[in-house]
Amino acid sequence: MATITSAGIGSGLDIESLITKLVAAERAPITQLATRTDTLKTQLSVYGKLQSAFSTLRDSALKLSRPETWQASLASSTDSTSVAVTAGSSTTSGKFAVSVSKLAASQTLSSKVLPSAPATIGNGNITIELGSWNSDQTEFTTKAGSTAVTIEIAPGEDQLTQIRDKINAAKAGVVASVVTDASGSRLVMRSSETGQTNAFRISVGDADGINGDDSGLSALAYDPSVGVSSMALNLAAANAMAVLNGVAVESESNTMKDAIDGLNITLLKPTTADVTLSVDQDKDGIKKAINEFVTNYNAAVTMLRDQTKYDASNKTAGTLQGDSTATSLQNQLRGLAGSGTTLGGSGLGRFSDLGLDPGSDGLIKVNDTKLTKALANLDQVKGFFAGVDTTDASNSGLAVRFRTLTDKLLSTDGSLTSRQAGLQTRINNNGKQADKMEDRVSLTEARLRARYTALDTQMSKLTSLSNYVTQQMALLNKSS
């Protein structure tokens, strides 16, 4: 807020304007410092973007230097509606014949039609036990490691939907649901998991004291081994049966993860003929990783070029024009891109041999036809990018060396990080210097205001004396 002052009244001088101009002159160095600080902040912002670009480049180089990238496989099925397949990184290339005779199944039981709410079924308790049945269901073998679960059904919580919810909440290895059609509602129970050992039996402790009469809670009992089958068996628990390359296999699940190393096979339906599963190296995935690396390399080079160039037509310089760190980064990138390695074997020593052609502008252009041809010799391409020379690090694969370079640049004492820290320190120091200069300007303004106020007061006194003398002289002349 401007200060209201009467400076200048006594002398008639525009003292306030004079002080303002003198203070403005004192503030000129602060304005110049602020301009330099804004330039530093712009440079710091650009270096932040460069750090992001180099970090992205490092990630793509790291991907190409990892063994799992080169071990990735692609699996396919000649009948994916019957047998689906996906491949892991350790899968060996080849073909596998699969035929499916039977899918794994969950035991499923259904009750007779039961009264719906608000009617009740009956109270007591239900005990569910997992295990396996013999072929005629006269014997039940408890599943190893499982424990029977007893569910209490108290009066007031024995409606059909309440019983369903209590069974599901007990997590006894079965899932209950209510199925309603034109005839009424039934309780359906099925094993949570497929397989012969995930069958189950149900024992009921009916509040009426009779546990197998199909009345009250007993309507939910199922234990053929003791002659109780109040619920009907709709589907028996079963293992999946298949033949893999002539070998009969059996699985409790329709997903086979261990039948063939690295392959996840999902059985979807029985087959009438062999389904062929093919596993090949994922060359398309590798090509994509190479193209991503080139894209990220070009992005970093383009950013450096744009920020360091001088536009003669517009007479404007990039933010980092003449910056030694930025120039060094450019040289390091281009130098590494122009280097080679012997780990790619004969005929594959430089980027250009792979179809990655360096241009005069420093950017790499991808010759897709040449790259596809080179990928036919995947081991050589892997050596070119991911090979490690333990005796001469400068001969290691290009992705390994790019990863090493970017790791170094982005480390806590790397040139990118150090340059940003240096710029931030200069910005902070400028801020402190500006504060001190502002204090000096404030003191200068106060001193000037005091001096000119004193001058104004003295001028006022002199003016009053001059007026008095003038009046006295006029009176003297008049009396004469």
mmCIF file of C-alpha atoms in Angstrom, residues 74-363:
data_model
loop_
_atom_site.group_PDB
_atom_site.id
_atom_site.type_symbol
_atom_site.label_atom_id
_atom_site.label_comp_id
_atom_site.label_asym_id
_atom_site.label_seq_id
_atom_site.Cartn_x
_atom_site.Cartn_y
_atom_site.Cartn_z
ATOM 1 C CA LEU A 74 4.311 -67.201 -27.653
ATOM 2 C CA ALA A 75 1.915 -70.165 -27.506
ATOM 3 C CA SER A 76 -1.027 -70.925 -29.749
ATOM 4 C CA SER A 77 -3.690 -73.616 -30.059
ATOM 5 C CA THR A 78 -5.275 -75.043 -33.194
ATOM 6 C CA ASP A 79 -8.571 -75.188 -31.281
ATOM 7 C CA SER A 80 -8.624 -72.504 -28.605
ATOM 8 C CA THR A 81 -12.319 -73.181 -27.879
ATOM 9 C CA SER A 82 -11.346 -76.647 -26.568
ATOM 10 C CA VAL A 83 -7.814 -76.105 -25.244
ATOM 11 C CA ALA A 84 -6.385 -72.665 -24.470
ATOM 12 C CA VAL A 85 -2.707 -72.109 -23.771
ATOM 13 C CA THR A 86 -0.320 -69.385 -22.601
ATOM 14 C CA ALA A 87 3.455 -69.603 -22.339
ATOM 15 C CA GLY A 88 5.850 -68.488 -19.635
ATOM 16 C CA SER A 89 9.444 -67.355 -20.056
ATOM 17 C CA SER A 90 10.980 -70.795 -19.507
ATOM 18 C CA THR A 91 8.969 -72.701 -22.096
ATOM 19 C CA THR A 92 10.898 -74.654 -24.706
ATOM 20 C CA SER A 93 9.830 -74.098 -28.295
ATOM 21 C CA GLY A 94 8.012 -77.012 -29.877
ATOM 22 C CA LYS A 95 4.651 -78.616 -30.616
ATOM 23 C CA PHE A 96 2.453 -80.659 -28.286
ATOM 24 C CA ALA A 97 -0.610 -82.795 -29.034
ATOM 25 C CA VAL A 98 -3.492 -82.670 -26.541
ATOM 26 C CA SER A 99 -6.776 -84.576 -26.441
ATOM 27 C CA VAL A 100 -9.412 -84.115 -23.725
ATOM 28 C CA SER A 101 -11.729 -86.956 -22.710
ATOM 29 C CA LYS A 102 -13.250 -85.431 -19.572
ATOM 30 C CA LEU A 103 -13.353 -82.081 -17.808
ATOM 31 C CA ALA A 104 -12.893 -81.609 -14.090
ATOM 32 C CA ALA A 105 -16.186 -81.019 -12.271
ATOM 33 C CA SER A 106 -17.505 -79.824 -8.925
ATOM 34 C CA GLN A 107 -19.994 -81.963 -7.000
ATOM 35 C CA THR A 108 -23.430 -80.359 -7.248
ATOM 36 C CA LEU A 109 -26.483 -81.196 -5.108
ATOM 37 C CA SER A 110 -30.011 -79.815 -5.178
ATOM 38 C CA SER A 111 -32.803 -80.081 -2.615
ATOM 39 C CA LYS A 112 -36.459 -80.735 -3.162
ATOM 40 C CA VAL A 113 -38.746 -77.696 -3.492
ATOM 41 C CA LEU A 114 -38.614 -75.868 -0.156
ATOM 42 C CA PRO A 115 -40.887 -73.174 1.303
ATOM 43 C CA SER A 116 -39.776 -69.584 0.669
ATOM 44 C CA ALA A 117 -39.704 -66.724 3.187
ATOM 45 C CA PRO A 118 -41.410 -65.920 5.426
ATOM 46 C CA ALA A 119 -41.856 -69.690 5.858
ATOM 47 C CA THR A 120 -39.021 -71.491 7.677
ATOM 48 C CA ILE A 121 -37.178 -74.713 6.886
ATOM 49 C CA GLY A 122 -36.267 -75.832 10.393
ATOM 50 C CA ASN A 123 -33.473 -75.333 12.874
ATOM 51 C CA GLY A 124 -30.588 -77.418 14.174
ATOM 52 C CA ASN A 125 -27.130 -77.739 12.633
ATOM 53 C CA ILE A 126 -25.533 -78.685 9.306
ATOM 54 C CA THR A 127 -22.083 -80.317 9.081
ATOM 55 C CA ILE A 128 -20.201 -80.167 5.766
ATOM 56 C CA GLU A 129 -17.149 -82.351 5.180
ATOM 57 C CA LEU A 130 -14.893 -82.398 2.100
ATOM 58 C CA GLY A 131 -13.492 -85.635 0.685
ATOM 59 C CA SER A 132 -13.980 -88.199 -2.068
ATOM 60 C CA TRP A 133 -16.572 -90.870 -2.821
ATOM 61 C CA ASN A 134 -15.894 -94.318 -4.163
ATOM 62 C CA SER A 135 -17.542 -95.333 -7.431
ATOM 63 C CA ASP A 136 -20.898 -96.373 -5.924
ATOM 64 C CA GLN A 137 -20.804 -93.751 -3.141
ATOM 65 C CA THR A 138 -20.897 -96.331 -0.380
ATOM 66 C CA GLU A 139 -17.651 -95.037 1.140
ATOM 67 C CA PHE A 140 -16.421 -91.515 1.821
ATOM 68 C CA THR A 141 -12.772 -90.617 2.446
ATOM 69 C CA THR A 142 -12.094 -87.315 4.222
ATOM 70 C CA LYS A 143 -9.819 -84.931 2.316
ATOM 71 C CA ALA A 144 -6.358 -84.699 3.849
ATOM 72 C CA GLY A 145 -5.851 -81.468 5.756
ATOM 73 C CA SER A 146 -9.528 -80.509 5.779
ATOM 74 C CA THR A 147 -11.794 -80.194 8.798
ATOM 75 C CA ALA A 148 -15.537 -80.675 8.959
ATOM 76 C CA VAL A 149 -17.450 -77.390 9.434
ATOM 77 C CA THR A 150 -20.632 -77.282 11.525
ATOM 78 C CA ILE A 151 -23.133 -74.479 10.914
ATOM 79 C CA GLU A 152 -25.730 -73.693 13.585
ATOM 80 C CA ILE A 153 -29.211 -72.797 12.323
ATOM 81 C CA ALA A 154 -31.124 -71.163 15.179
ATOM 82 C CA PRO A 155 -34.845 -70.334 15.295
ATOM 83 C CA GLY A 156 -35.454 -67.030 13.516
ATOM 84 C CA GLU A 157 -32.621 -67.584 11.041
ATOM 85 C CA ASP A 158 -33.934 -70.688 9.307
ATOM 86 C CA GLN A 159 -35.554 -69.222 6.218
ATOM 87 C CA LEU A 160 -34.229 -70.588 2.937
ATOM 88 C CA THR A 161 -32.175 -67.500 2.001
ATOM 89 C CA GLN A 162 -30.828 -67.205 5.562
ATOM 90 C CA ILE A 163 -29.582 -70.790 5.470
ATOM 91 C CA ARG A 164 -27.943 -70.097 2.103
ATOM 92 C CA ASP A 165 -26.134 -67.053 3.506
ATOM 93 C CA LYS A 166 -24.939 -68.921 6.620
ATOM 94 C CA ILE A 167 -23.515 -71.753 4.489
ATOM 95 C CA ASN A 168 -21.621 -69.296 2.278
ATOM 96 C CA ALA A 169 -20.342 -67.336 5.270
ATOM 97 C CA ALA A 170 -18.946 -70.536 6.833
ATOM 98 C CA LYS A 171 -16.488 -71.004 3.899
ATOM 99 C CA ALA A 172 -16.723 -74.770 4.235
ATOM 100 C CA GLY A 173 -15.566 -75.425 0.650
ATOM 101 C CA VAL A 174 -19.051 -75.279 -0.851
ATOM 102 C CA VAL A 175 -21.147 -72.538 -2.449
ATOM 103 C CA ALA A 176 -24.892 -72.387 -1.845
ATOM 104 C CA SER A 177 -27.501 -70.667 -4.011
ATOM 105 C CA VAL A 178 -31.288 -70.576 -4.292
ATOM 106 C CA VAL A 179 -32.705 -71.594 -7.666
ATOM 107 C CA THR A 180 -36.331 -70.691 -8.361
ATOM 108 C CA ASP A 181 -38.471 -71.880 -11.278
ATOM 109 C CA ALA A 182 -42.141 -72.584 -11.960
ATOM 110 C CA SER A 183 -42.211 -75.416 -9.424
ATOM 111 C CA GLY A 184 -40.741 -73.345 -6.580
ATOM 112 C CA SER A 185 -37.397 -72.718 -4.858
ATOM 113 C CA ARG A 186 -34.595 -75.191 -4.193
ATOM 114 C CA LEU A 187 -31.256 -74.934 -2.428
ATOM 115 C CA VAL A 188 -28.325 -75.863 -4.693
ATOM 116 C CA MET A 189 -24.880 -76.587 -3.265
ATOM 117 C CA ARG A 190 -21.658 -77.194 -5.194
ATOM 118 C CA SER A 191 -17.995 -77.632 -4.339
ATOM 119 C CA SER A 192 -15.956 -74.426 -4.456
ATOM 120 C CA GLU A 193 -13.258 -76.276 -6.400
ATOM 121 C CA THR A 194 -13.296 -79.030 -8.982
ATOM 122 C CA GLY A 195 -11.748 -82.470 -8.546
ATOM 123 C CA GLN A 196 -12.572 -85.823 -6.948
ATOM 124 C CA THR A 197 -11.134 -84.897 -3.537
ATOM 125 C CA ASN A 198 -13.350 -81.818 -3.356
ATOM 126 C CA ALA A 199 -16.606 -83.777 -3.136
ATOM 127 C CA PHE A 200 -18.594 -83.348 0.078
ATOM 128 C CA ARG A 201 -21.172 -84.909 2.350
ATOM 129 C CA ILE A 202 -23.735 -83.170 4.539
ATOM 130 C CA SER A 203 -24.867 -84.352 7.966
ATOM 131 C CA VAL A 204 -27.799 -82.709 9.707
ATOM 132 C CA GLY A 205 -28.625 -82.448 13.378
ATOM 133 C CA ASP A 206 -32.357 -81.703 13.104
ATOM 134 C CA ALA A 207 -34.101 -80.014 16.009
ATOM 135 C CA ASP A 208 -36.973 -82.508 15.677
ATOM 136 C CA GLY A 209 -34.573 -85.310 16.591
ATOM 137 C CA ILE A 210 -34.966 -87.177 13.296
ATOM 138 C CA ASN A 211 -32.002 -86.480 10.967
ATOM 139 C CA GLY A 212 -32.833 -88.445 7.822
ATOM 140 C CA ASP A 213 -36.564 -88.125 7.240
ATOM 141 C CA ASP A 214 -36.422 -85.472 4.503
ATOM 142 C CA SER A 215 -38.442 -83.158 6.732
ATOM 143 C CA GLY A 216 -37.330 -79.840 8.253
ATOM 144 C CA LEU A 217 -33.589 -79.252 8.158
ATOM 145 C CA SER A 218 -33.102 -82.941 7.268
ATOM 146 C CA ALA A 219 -34.145 -81.998 3.714
ATOM 147 C CA LEU A 220 -30.577 -80.724 3.278
ATOM 148 C CA ALA A 221 -28.800 -83.953 4.299
ATOM 149 C CA TYR A 222 -26.639 -85.948 1.876
ATOM 150 C CA ASP A 223 -24.600 -88.969 2.957
ATOM 151 C CA PRO A 224 -25.239 -92.050 0.793
ATOM 152 C CA SER A 225 -22.707 -94.030 2.843
ATOM 153 C CA VAL A 226 -25.322 -94.171 5.648
ATOM 154 C CA GLY A 227 -28.322 -94.282 3.330
ATOM 155 C CA VAL A 228 -29.280 -90.577 3.571
ATOM 156 C CA SER A 229 -29.835 -88.804 0.257
ATOM 157 C CA SER A 230 -32.402 -86.080 0.922
ATOM 158 C CA MET A 231 -30.606 -83.877 -1.609
ATOM 159 C CA ALA A 232 -30.196 -85.131 -5.172
ATOM 160 C CA LEU A 233 -26.796 -85.542 -6.847
ATOM 161 C CA ASN A 234 -26.838 -83.504 -10.057
ATOM 162 C CA LEU A 235 -23.133 -83.725 -10.861
ATOM 163 C CA ALA A 236 -20.435 -85.832 -9.283
ATOM 164 C CA ALA A 237 -16.998 -84.439 -8.475
ATOM 165 C CA ALA A 238 -14.500 -85.485 -11.150
ATOM 166 C CA ASN A 239 -10.924 -84.981 -12.302
ATOM 167 C CA ALA A 240 -9.992 -83.792 -15.783
ATOM 168 C CA MET A 241 -8.698 -86.551 -18.071
ATOM 169 C CA ALA A 242 -6.430 -85.751 -21.015
ATOM 170 C CA VAL A 243 -3.583 -87.128 -23.112
ATOM 171 C CA LEU A 244 -0.496 -84.957 -23.684
ATOM 172 C CA ASN A 245 1.877 -86.192 -26.383
ATOM 173 C CA GLY A 246 0.604 -89.741 -25.826
ATOM 174 C CA VAL A 247 0.862 -89.589 -22.015
ATOM 175 C CA ALA A 248 -2.369 -89.891 -20.030
ATOM 176 C CA VAL A 249 -2.681 -87.132 -17.424
ATOM 177 C CA GLU A 250 -5.243 -86.435 -14.728
ATOM 178 C CA SER A 251 -5.897 -83.133 -12.972
ATOM 179 C CA GLU A 252 -8.299 -81.939 -10.296
ATOM 180 C CA SER A 253 -8.487 -78.631 -12.147
ATOM 181 C CA ASN A 254 -9.160 -77.775 -15.766
ATOM 182 C CA THR A 255 -6.071 -75.566 -15.629
ATOM 183 C CA MET A 256 -2.836 -77.534 -15.929
ATOM 184 C CA LYS A 257 0.230 -75.514 -14.943
ATOM 185 C CA ASP A 258 2.751 -78.302 -14.365
ATOM 186 C CA ALA A 259 1.973 -80.796 -17.099
ATOM 187 C CA ILE A 260 4.496 -79.155 -19.450
ATOM 188 C CA ASP A 261 7.181 -76.820 -18.053
ATOM 189 C CA GLY A 262 6.289 -73.179 -18.627
ATOM 190 C CA LEU A 263 2.912 -73.826 -20.268
ATOM 191 C CA ASN A 264 -0.446 -72.967 -18.742
ATOM 192 C CA ILE A 265 -3.002 -75.246 -20.387
ATOM 193 C CA THR A 266 -6.719 -74.680 -19.848
ATOM 194 C CA LEU A 267 -9.132 -77.454 -20.809
ATOM 195 C CA LEU A 268 -12.432 -76.008 -21.996
ATOM 196 C CA LYS A 269 -14.311 -78.971 -23.456
ATOM 197 C CA PRO A 270 -13.770 -82.611 -24.535
ATOM 198 C CA THR A 271 -12.225 -83.105 -27.959
ATOM 199 C CA THR A 272 -12.781 -85.622 -30.752
ATOM 200 C CA ALA A 273 -9.274 -85.191 -32.179
ATOM 201 C CA ASP A 274 -5.864 -83.984 -31.063
ATOM 202 C CA VAL A 275 -5.391 -80.259 -30.545
ATOM 203 C CA THR A 276 -1.903 -78.999 -31.431
ATOM 204 C CA LEU A 277 -0.235 -76.522 -29.108
ATOM 205 C CA SER A 278 2.673 -74.603 -30.653
ATOM 206 C CA VAL A 279 5.316 -72.694 -28.729
ATOM 207 C CA ASP A 280 7.652 -70.246 -30.484
ATOM 208 C CA GLN A 281 9.942 -67.439 -29.390
ATOM 209 C CA ASP A 282 8.052 -64.163 -29.148
ATOM 210 C CA LYS A 283 9.873 -62.291 -31.919
ATOM 211 C CA ASP A 284 7.080 -59.737 -32.238
ATOM 212 C CA GLY A 285 7.449 -58.860 -28.560
ATOM 213 C CA ILE A 286 11.213 -58.492 -28.976
ATOM 214 C CA LYS A 287 10.751 -56.314 -32.056
ATOM 215 C CA LYS A 288 8.356 -54.129 -30.082
ATOM 216 C CA ALA A 289 10.928 -53.756 -27.294
ATOM 217 C CA ILE A 290 13.596 -52.724 -29.846
ATOM 218 C CA ASN A 291 11.267 -50.165 -31.438
ATOM 219 C CA GLU A 292 10.429 -48.747 -28.002
ATOM 220 C CA PHE A 293 14.137 -48.362 -27.293
ATOM 221 C CA VAL A 294 14.656 -46.492 -30.578
ATOM 222 C CA THR A 295 11.652 -44.243 -29.885
ATOM 223 C CA ASN A 296 12.961 -43.346 -26.431
ATOM 224 C CA TYR A 297 16.494 -42.785 -27.732
ATOM 225 C CA ASN A 298 15.186 -40.445 -30.444
ATOM 226 C CA ALA A 299 13.067 -38.572 -27.898
ATOM 227 C CA ALA A 300 16.106 -37.866 -25.708
ATOM 228 C CA VAL A 301 18.250 -36.811 -28.694
ATOM 229 C CA THR A 302 15.492 -34.562 -30.072
ATOM 230 C CA MET A 303 14.990 -32.841 -26.721
ATOM 231 C CA LEU A 304 18.715 -32.168 -26.373
ATOM 232 C CA ARG A 305 18.969 -30.908 -29.952
ATOM 233 C CA ASP A 306 16.016 -28.519 -29.585
ATOM 234 C CA GLN A 307 17.233 -27.131 -26.257
ATOM 235 C CA THR A 308 20.823 -26.499 -27.414
ATOM 236 C CA LYS A 309 20.310 -25.184 -30.966
ATOM 237 C CA TYR A 310 20.491 -21.581 -32.177
ATOM 238 C CA ASP A 311 17.840 -20.448 -34.632
ATOM 239 C CA ALA A 312 19.632 -17.927 -36.874
ATOM 240 C CA SER A 313 16.463 -16.919 -38.713
ATOM 241 C CA ASN A 314 14.674 -15.927 -35.507
ATOM 242 C CA LYS A 315 17.885 -15.090 -33.650
ATOM 243 C CA THR A 316 16.760 -17.174 -30.681
ATOM 244 C CA ALA A 317 18.769 -19.670 -28.684
ATOM 245 C CA GLY A 318 17.518 -22.806 -26.969
ATOM 246 C CA THR A 319 17.343 -22.784 -23.192
ATOM 247 C CA LEU A 320 20.511 -24.897 -22.902
ATOM 248 C CA GLN A 321 22.390 -23.382 -25.835
ATOM 249 C CA GLY A 322 26.064 -23.313 -24.808
ATOM 250 C CA ASP A 323 25.415 -25.486 -21.734
ATOM 251 C CA SER A 324 28.424 -27.786 -21.370
ATOM 252 C CA THR A 325 26.498 -30.516 -19.551
ATOM 253 C CA ALA A 326 23.840 -30.693 -22.270
ATOM 254 C CA THR A 327 26.522 -30.776 -24.967
ATOM 255 C CA SER A 328 28.277 -33.598 -23.137
ATOM 256 C CA LEU A 329 25.030 -35.572 -22.950
ATOM 257 C CA GLN A 330 24.555 -35.194 -26.700
ATOM 258 C CA ASN A 331 28.060 -36.402 -27.414
ATOM 259 C CA GLN A 332 27.758 -39.389 -25.089
ATOM 260 C CA LEU A 333 24.482 -40.550 -26.644
ATOM 261 C CA ARG A 334 25.664 -40.181 -30.214
ATOM 262 C CA GLY A 335 29.036 -41.726 -29.421
ATOM 263 C CA LEU A 336 27.461 -44.803 -27.889
ATOM 264 C CA ALA A 337 24.904 -45.145 -30.686
ATOM 265 C CA GLY A 338 27.735 -45.059 -33.203
ATOM 266 C CA SER A 339 29.828 -47.684 -31.405
ATOM 267 C CA GLY A 340 29.679 -51.452 -31.883
ATOM 268 C CA THR A 341 30.174 -54.868 -30.305
ATOM 269 C CA THR A 342 31.528 -58.213 -31.417
ATOM 270 C CA LEU A 343 28.999 -60.141 -29.278
ATOM 271 C CA GLY A 344 26.407 -60.101 -32.062
ATOM 272 C CA GLY A 345 28.563 -62.354 -34.152
ATOM 273 C CA SER A 346 29.612 -61.970 -37.762
ATOM 274 C CA GLY A 347 27.708 -59.291 -39.677
ATOM 275 C CA LEU A 348 25.944 -57.820 -36.652
ATOM 276 C CA GLY A 349 28.248 -55.336 -34.978
ATOM 277 C CA ARG A 350 26.480 -51.979 -35.279
ATOM 278 C CA PHE A 351 22.958 -50.591 -35.172
ATOM 279 C CA SER A 352 22.917 -50.213 -38.948
ATOM 280 C CA ASP A 353 23.539 -53.964 -39.386
ATOM 281 C CA LEU A 354 20.290 -54.542 -37.515
ATOM 282 C CA GLY A 355 18.238 -52.099 -39.599
ATOM 283 C CA LEU A 356 18.561 -49.261 -37.094
ATOM 284 C CA ASP A 357 20.052 -46.598 -39.320
ATOM 285 C CA PRO A 358 21.554 -43.427 -37.742
ATOM 286 C CA GLY A 359 20.585 -40.256 -39.648
ATOM 287 C CA SER A 360 22.496 -37.018 -40.127
ATOM 288 C CA ASP A 361 20.206 -35.430 -37.543
ATOM 289 C CA GLY A 362 21.376 -37.909 -34.915
ATOM 290 C CA LEU A 363 18.119 -39.855 -34.908
#
